[in-house]
Coordinates of C-alpha atoms and ligand atoms in Angstrom, one line a residue:
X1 CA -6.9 11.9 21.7
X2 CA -8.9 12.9 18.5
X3 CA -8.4 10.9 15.1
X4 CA -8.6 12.9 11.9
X5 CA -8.6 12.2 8.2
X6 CA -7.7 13.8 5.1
X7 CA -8.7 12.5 1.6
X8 CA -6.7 12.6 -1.2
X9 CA -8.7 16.2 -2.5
X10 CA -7.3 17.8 1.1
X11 CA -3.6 16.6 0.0
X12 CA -3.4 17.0 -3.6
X13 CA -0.5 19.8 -3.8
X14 CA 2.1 21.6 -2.2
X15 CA -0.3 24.2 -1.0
X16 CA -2.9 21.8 -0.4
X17 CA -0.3 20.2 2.3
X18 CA 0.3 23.5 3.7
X19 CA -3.2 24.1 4.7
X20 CA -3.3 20.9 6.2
X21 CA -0.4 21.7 8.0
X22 CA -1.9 24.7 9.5
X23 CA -5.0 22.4 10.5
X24 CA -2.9 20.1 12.5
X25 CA -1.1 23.4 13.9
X26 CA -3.9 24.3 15.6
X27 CA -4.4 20.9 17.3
X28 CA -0.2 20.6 18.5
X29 CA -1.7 20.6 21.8
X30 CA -3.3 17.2 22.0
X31 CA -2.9 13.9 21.1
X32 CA -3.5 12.8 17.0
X33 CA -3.6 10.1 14.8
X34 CA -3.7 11.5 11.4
X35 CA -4.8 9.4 8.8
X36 CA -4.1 10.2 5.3
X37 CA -5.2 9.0 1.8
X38 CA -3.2 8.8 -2.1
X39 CA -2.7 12.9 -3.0
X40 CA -5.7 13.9 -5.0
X41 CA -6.8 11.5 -8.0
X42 CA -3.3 9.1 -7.3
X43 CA -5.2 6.1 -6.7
X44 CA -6.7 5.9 -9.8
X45 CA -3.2 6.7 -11.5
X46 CA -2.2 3.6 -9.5
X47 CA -5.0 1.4 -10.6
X48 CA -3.3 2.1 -13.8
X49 CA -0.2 1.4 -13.2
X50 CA -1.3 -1.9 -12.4
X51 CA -3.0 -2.5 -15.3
X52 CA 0.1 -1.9 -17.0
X53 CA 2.0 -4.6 -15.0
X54 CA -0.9 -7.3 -15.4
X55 CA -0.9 -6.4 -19.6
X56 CA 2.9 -6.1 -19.4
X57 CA 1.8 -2.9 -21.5
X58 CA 4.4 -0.3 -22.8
X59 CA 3.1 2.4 -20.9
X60 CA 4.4 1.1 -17.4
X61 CA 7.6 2.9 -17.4
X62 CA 5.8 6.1 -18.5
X63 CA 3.0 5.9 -16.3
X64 CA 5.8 5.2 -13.2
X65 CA 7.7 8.4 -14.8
X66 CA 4.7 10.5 -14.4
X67 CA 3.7 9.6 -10.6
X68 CA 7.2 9.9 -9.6
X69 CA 7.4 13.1 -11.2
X70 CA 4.6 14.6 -9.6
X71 CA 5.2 13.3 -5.7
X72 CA 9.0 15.1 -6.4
X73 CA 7.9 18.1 -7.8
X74 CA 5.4 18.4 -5.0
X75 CA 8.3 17.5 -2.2
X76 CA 10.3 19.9 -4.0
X77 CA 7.8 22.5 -3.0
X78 CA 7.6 21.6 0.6
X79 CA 10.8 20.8 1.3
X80 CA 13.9 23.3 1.3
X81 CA 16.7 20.8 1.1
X82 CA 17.8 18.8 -1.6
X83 CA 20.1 16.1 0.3
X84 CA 17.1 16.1 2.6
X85 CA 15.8 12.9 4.4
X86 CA 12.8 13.0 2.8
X87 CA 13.7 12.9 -0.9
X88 CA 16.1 9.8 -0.1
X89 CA 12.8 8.0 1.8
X90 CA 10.7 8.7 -1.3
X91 CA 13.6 7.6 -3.9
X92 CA 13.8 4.2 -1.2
X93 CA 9.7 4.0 -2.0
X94 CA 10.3 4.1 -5.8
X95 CA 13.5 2.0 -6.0
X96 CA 11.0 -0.5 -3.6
X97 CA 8.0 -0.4 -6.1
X98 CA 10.5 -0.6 -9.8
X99 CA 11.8 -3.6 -8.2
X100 CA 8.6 -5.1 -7.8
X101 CA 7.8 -4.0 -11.0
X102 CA 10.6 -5.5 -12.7
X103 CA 9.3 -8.5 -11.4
X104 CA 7.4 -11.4 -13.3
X105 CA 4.7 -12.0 -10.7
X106 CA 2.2 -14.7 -11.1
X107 CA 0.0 -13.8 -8.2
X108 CA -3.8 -12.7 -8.2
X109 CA -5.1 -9.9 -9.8
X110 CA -5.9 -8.8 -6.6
X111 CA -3.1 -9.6 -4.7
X112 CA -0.9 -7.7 -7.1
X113 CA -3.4 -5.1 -7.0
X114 CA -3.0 -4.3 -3.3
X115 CA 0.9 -4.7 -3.4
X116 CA 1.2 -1.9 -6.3
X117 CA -2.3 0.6 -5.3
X118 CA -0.7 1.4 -1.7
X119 CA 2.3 3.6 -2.7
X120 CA 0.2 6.2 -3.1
X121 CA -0.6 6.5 0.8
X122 CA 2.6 5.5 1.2
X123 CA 4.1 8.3 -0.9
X124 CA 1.6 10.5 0.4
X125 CA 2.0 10.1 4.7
X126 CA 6.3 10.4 3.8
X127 CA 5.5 13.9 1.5
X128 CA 3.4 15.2 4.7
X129 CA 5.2 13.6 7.5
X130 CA 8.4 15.7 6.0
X131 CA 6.5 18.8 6.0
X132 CA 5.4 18.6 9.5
X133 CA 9.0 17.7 11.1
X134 CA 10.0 20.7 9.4
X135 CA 7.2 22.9 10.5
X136 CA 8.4 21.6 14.1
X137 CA 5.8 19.3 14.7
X138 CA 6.4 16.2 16.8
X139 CA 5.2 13.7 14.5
X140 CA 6.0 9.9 14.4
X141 CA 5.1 8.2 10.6
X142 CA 3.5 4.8 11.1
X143 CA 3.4 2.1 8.4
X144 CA -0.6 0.9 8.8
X145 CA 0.7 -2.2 7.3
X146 CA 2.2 -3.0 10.7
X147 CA -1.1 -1.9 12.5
X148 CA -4.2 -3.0 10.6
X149 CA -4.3 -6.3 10.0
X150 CA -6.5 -8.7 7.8
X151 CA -7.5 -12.0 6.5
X152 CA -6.6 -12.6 3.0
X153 CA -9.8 -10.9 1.0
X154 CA -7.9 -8.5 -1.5
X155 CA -9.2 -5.3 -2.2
X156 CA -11.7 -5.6 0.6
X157 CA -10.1 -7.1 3.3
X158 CA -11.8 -7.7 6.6
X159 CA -10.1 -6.5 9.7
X160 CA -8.7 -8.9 12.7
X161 CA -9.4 -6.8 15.1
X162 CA -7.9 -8.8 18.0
X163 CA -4.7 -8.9 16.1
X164 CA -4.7 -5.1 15.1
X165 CA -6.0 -4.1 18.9
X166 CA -2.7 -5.8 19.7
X167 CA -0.5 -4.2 17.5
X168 CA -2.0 -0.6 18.0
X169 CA -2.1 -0.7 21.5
X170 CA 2.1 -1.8 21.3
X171 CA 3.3 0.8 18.5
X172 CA 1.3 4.0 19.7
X173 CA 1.7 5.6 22.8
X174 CA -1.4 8.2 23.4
X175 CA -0.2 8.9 26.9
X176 CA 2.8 10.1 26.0
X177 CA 3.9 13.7 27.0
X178 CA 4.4 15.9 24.4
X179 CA 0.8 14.6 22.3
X180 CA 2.6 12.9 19.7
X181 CA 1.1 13.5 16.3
X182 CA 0.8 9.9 14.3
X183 CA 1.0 10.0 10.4
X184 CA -0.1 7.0 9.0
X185 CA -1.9 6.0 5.6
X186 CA -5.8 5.2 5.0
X187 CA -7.0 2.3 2.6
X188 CA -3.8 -0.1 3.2
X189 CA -3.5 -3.2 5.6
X190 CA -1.8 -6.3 5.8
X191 CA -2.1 -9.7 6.5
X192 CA -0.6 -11.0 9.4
X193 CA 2.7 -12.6 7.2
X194 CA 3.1 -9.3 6.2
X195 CA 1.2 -9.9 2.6
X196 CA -0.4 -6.3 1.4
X197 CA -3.9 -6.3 1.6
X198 CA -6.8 -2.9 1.0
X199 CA -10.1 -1.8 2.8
X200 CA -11.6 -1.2 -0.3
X201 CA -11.5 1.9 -2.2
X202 CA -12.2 5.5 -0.4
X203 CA -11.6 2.7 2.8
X204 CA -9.2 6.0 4.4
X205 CA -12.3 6.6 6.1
X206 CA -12.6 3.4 7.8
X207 CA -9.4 3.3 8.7
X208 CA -9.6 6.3 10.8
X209 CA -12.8 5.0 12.5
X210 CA -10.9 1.5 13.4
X211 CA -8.0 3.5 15.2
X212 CA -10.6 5.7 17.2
X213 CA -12.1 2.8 18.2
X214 CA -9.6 0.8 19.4
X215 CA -8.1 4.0 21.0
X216 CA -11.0 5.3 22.7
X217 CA -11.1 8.4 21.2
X218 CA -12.8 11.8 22.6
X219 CA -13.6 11.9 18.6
X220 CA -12.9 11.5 14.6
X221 CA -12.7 14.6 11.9
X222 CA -13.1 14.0 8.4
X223 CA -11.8 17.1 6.8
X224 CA -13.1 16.9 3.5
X225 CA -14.2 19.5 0.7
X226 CA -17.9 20.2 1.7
X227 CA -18.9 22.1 4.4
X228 CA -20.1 18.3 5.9
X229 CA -22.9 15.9 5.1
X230 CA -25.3 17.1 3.1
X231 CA -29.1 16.7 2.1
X232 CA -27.8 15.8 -1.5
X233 CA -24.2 15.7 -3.5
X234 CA -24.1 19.8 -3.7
X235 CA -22.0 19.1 -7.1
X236 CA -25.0 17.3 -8.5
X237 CA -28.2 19.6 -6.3
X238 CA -26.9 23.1 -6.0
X239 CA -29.9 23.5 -3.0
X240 CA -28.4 20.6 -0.9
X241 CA -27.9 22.3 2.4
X242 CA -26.0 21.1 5.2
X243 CA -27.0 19.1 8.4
X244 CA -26.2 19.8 11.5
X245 CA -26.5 16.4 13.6
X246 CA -27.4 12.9 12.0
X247 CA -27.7 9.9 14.3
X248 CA -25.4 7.0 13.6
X249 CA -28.8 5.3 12.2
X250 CA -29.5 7.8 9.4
X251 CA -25.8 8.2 8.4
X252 CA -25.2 4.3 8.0
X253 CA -28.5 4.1 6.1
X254 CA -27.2 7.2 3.9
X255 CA -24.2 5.2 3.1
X256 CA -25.5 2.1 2.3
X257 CA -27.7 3.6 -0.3
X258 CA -24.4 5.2 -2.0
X259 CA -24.0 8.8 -0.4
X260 CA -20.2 9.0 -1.3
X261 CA -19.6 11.2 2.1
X262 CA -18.4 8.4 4.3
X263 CA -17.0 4.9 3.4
X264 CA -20.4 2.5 4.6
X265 CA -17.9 0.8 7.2
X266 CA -17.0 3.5 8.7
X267 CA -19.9 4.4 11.5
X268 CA -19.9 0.8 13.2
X269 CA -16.4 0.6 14.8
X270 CA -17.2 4.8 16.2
X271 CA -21.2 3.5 17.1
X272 CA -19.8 0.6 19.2
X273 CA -17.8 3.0 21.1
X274 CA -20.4 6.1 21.1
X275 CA -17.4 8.5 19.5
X276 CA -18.8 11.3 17.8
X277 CA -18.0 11.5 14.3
X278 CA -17.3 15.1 12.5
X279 CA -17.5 16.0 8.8
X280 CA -15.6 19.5 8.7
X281 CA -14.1 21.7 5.7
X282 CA -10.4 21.4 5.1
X283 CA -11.3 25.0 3.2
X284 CA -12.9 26.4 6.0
X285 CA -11.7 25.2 9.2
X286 CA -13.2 27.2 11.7
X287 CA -16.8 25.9 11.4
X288 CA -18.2 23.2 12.8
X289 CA -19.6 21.0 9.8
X290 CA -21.6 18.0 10.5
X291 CA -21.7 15.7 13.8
X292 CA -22.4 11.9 13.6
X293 CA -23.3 11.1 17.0
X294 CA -25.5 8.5 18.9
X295 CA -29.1 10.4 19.6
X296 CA -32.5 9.4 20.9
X297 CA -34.7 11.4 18.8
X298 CA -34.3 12.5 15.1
X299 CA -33.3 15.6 15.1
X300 CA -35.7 16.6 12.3
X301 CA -33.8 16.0 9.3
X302 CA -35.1 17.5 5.5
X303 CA -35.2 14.7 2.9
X304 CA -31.9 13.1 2.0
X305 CA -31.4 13.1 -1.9
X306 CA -28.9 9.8 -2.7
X307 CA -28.3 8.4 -6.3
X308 CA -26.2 5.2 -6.5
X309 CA -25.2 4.9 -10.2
X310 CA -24.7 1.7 -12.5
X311 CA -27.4 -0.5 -11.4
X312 CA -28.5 -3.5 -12.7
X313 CA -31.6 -4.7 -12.3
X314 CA -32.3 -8.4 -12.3
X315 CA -35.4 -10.2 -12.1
X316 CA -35.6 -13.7 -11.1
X317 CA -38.2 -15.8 -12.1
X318 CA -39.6 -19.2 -11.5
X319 CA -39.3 -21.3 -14.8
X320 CA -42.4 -23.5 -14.2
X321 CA -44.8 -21.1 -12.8
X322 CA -44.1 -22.5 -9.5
X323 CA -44.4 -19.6 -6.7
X324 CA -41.4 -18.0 -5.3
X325 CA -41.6 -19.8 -2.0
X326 CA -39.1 -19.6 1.4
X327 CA -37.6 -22.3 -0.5
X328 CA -36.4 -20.3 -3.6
X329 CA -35.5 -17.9 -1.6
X330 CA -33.0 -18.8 0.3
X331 CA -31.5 -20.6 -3.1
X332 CA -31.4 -17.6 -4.6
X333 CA -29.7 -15.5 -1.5
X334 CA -27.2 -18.0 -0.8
X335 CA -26.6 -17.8 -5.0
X336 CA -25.7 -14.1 -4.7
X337 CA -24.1 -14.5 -1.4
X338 CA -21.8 -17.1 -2.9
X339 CA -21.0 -14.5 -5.8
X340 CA -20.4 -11.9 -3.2
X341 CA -23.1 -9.7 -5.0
X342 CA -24.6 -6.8 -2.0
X343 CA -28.5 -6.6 -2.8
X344 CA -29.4 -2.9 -2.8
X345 CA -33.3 -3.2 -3.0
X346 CA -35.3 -6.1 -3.5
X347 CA -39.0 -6.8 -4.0
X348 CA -40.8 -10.3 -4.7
X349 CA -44.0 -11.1 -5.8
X350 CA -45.8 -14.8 -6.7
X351 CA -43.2 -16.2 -9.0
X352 CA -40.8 -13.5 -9.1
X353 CA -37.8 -12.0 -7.4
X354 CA -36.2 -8.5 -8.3
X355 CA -33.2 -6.9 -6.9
X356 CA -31.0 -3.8 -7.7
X357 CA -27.4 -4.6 -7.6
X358 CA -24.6 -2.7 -8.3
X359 CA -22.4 -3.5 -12.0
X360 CA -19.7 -5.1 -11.3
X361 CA -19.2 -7.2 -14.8
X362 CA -17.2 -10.0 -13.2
X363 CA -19.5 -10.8 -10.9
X364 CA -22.6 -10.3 -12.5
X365 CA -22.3 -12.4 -15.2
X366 CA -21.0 -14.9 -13.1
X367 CA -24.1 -14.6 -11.1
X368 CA -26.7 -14.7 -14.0
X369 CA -25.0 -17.9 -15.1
X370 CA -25.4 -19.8 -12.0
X371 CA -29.2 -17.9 -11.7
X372 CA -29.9 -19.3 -14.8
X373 CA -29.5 -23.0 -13.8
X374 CA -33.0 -23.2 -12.2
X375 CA -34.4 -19.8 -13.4
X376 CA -35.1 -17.3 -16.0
X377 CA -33.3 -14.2 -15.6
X378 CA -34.3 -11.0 -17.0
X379 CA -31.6 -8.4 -16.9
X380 CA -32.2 -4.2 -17.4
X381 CA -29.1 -2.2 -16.7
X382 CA -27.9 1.3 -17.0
X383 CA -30.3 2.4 -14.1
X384 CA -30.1 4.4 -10.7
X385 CA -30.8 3.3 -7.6
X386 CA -32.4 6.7 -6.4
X387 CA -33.2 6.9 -2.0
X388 CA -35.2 9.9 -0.6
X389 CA -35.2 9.3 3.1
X390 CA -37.1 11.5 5.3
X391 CA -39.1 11.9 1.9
X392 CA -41.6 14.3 1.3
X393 CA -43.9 14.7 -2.0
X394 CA -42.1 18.0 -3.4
X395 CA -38.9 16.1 -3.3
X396 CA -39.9 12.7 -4.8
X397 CA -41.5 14.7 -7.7
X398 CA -38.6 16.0 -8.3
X399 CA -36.5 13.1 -8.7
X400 CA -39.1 11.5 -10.7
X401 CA -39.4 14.3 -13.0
X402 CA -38.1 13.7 -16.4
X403 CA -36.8 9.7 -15.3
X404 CA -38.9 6.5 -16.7
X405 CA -39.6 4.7 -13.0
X406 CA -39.0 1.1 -13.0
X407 CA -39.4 0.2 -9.6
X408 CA -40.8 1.9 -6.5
X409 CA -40.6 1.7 -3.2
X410 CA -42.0 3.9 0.0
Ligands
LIG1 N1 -6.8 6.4 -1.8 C1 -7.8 5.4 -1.7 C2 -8.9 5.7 -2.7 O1 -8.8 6.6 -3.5 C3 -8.4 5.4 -0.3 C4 -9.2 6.6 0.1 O2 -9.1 7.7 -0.5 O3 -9.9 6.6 1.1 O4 -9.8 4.9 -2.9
MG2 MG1 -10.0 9.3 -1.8

């Protein structure tokens, strides 16, 4: 069985569906788990929404007009008729989410958060699952929420993978004849009383690489809107051209340092397991893309251009003169561990400590604060966090050229 995913840019209209469609068409003959995120931008609409519950704003019932109104008039395109199934399950999905939201909840930000940002997969799988039934598809919609389950970290929930093993190896039945095709939603979870929970955002990816693993699968396709992974963002570095092969190594590496290609959790659950990992056009099917795949040698790659925006730069520094000893150190780690800050590159020296995180403006300030209590904290923000690997000097003047460098690393 092969696990795929589509991003919300592969789904974001009618005729965006229907070219997925015809993608799964060509696959009726074996076994799928199709995972599937929010239709285009929805997410972000969502996030709104939320907002708009939390600030018991105005602009709720407007913003709520305007995402119903574009999931129907998308169904409406897909679907021939009206007293279908389809438009009754999406009317049961918005009758669901205004109840909620008629609600006075005085939960988390982040608990409400998950419970409202998940209708958009939700919306999303029932729109497509609809389509293919119609196009004669055996298909079989799943609620993730039943299958990926979680501990109680809102917005970036980690996964029990016990307790999901469990439940995916009950609810899906690979060996069945016929190769079912599974629709099911990216990004959402639950915990295991039920209570909504996310993977993060752009987590679809992860998703798809949790099921594979658990499954076995022969492998996962990403069908996204680049010809695969490539040696920069080609909407930011017209001459990024695409790899062929990347080991598991380079692409977790590429990740981490903020290439937007892949959700950073992705590669572990597939590297465990040794399933290859495919980055393919949903615009141009018929090629190959990019395989993620376990290899002994580098395969020669040209130098990787990643730029991780937003980044604050903090410097930490002993207030007495005193050197940054082992003993400062693991204060100051187990101070941004406990504000559950990620350090993106780091660098000490006698009586200072500098580290490149990313700005988030909750946590940061939060962090400086505690920082503060036994150091002085000099703060610079507004910066990139810019990674060449496989670096050579052509490219690295490049991405100096016309920047003030701050810090450096090789
Ligand atoms: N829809 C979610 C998001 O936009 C998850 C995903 O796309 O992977 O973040
Ligand atoms: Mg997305």
């Amino acid at each position: 069985m092969k696990v795929f995913k589509f991003g919300g840019a592969s789904v974001n209209s009618a005729e965006a569906i229907r070219n997925v469609a015809r993608i799964v068409q060509r696959h009726k003959n074996e076994s799928l788990v199709v995972v599937v995120s929010a239709m285009g931008k929805m997410t972000n609409y969502f996030e709104l929404l939320n907002s708009y519950y939390i600030e018991k704003s105005d602009q709720l019932s407007s913003q709520l007009k305007s995402i119903r109104k574009f999931h129907e008039e998308v169904l409406d395109q897909l679907i021939e008729s009206e007293d279908n199934r389809a438009h009754k399950i999406l009317d049961h999905i918005f009758v669901d989410l205004q109840l909620f939201l008629d609600t006075n909840s005085s939960e988390s930000y982040d608990l409400i958060y998950d419970r409202i940002v998940g209708y958009g997969e939700m919306l999303s799988t029932t729109i497509i699952y609809s389509f293919l039934e119609q196009e004669g598809l055996n298909v079989k919609w799943i609620d993730a929420k039943d299958l990926i389950k979680t501990d109680e970290h809102h917005r970036e929930a980690n996964v029990l993978w016990d307790e999901t093993k469990e439940k995916i190896k009950e609810q899906l039945r690979m060996d069945d004849s016929g190769h079912p095709i599974y629709i099911t939603q990216g990004f959402i979870s639950a915990t295991m009383e039920g209570v909504a929970t996310t993977l993060g955002r752009e987590g679809s990816d992860y998703t798809a690489s949790i099921f594979a693993n658990i499954l076995d699968a022969e492998e996962v396709i990403i069908w996204k809107d680049v010809p695969g992974i490539m040696s920069a963002d080609p909407k930011i570095f017209p001459d990024a051209i695409k790899i062929e092969e990347i080991s598991f190594y380079d692409a977790i590496e590429m990740t981490y340092y903020g290439a937007k290609i892949l959700h950073p959790k992705t590669l572990k659950p597939l590297y465990d397991k040794e399933i290859p990992l495919k980055v393919r056009s949903f615009l141009d099917p018929e090629k190959e893309g990019t395989i993620v795949r376990r290899m002994k040698k580098d395969p020669g790659l040209p130098p990787i251009r990643i730029i991780k925006t937003d980044q604050v730069l903090i410097s930490v520094i002993s207030k007495d003169f005193s050197f940054i000893t082992e003993q400062n150190l693991s204060l100051i780690y187990a101070t941004f561990a406990e504000a559950d800050v990620k350090l993106n590159m780091l660098q000490n020296a006698a009586i200072s400590f500098t580290v490149s995180i990313d700005n988030d403006p909750g946590k940061v300030d939060a962090l400086v604060e505690t920082l503060k209590n036994n150091f002085r904290v000099l703060i610079n923000d507004d910066l990139e966090l810019i990674t060449i690997r496989h670096y050579d000097d052509a490219t690295v003047d490049q991405m100096i050229k016309g920047r003030e460098v701050i810090l450096e690393q090789k």
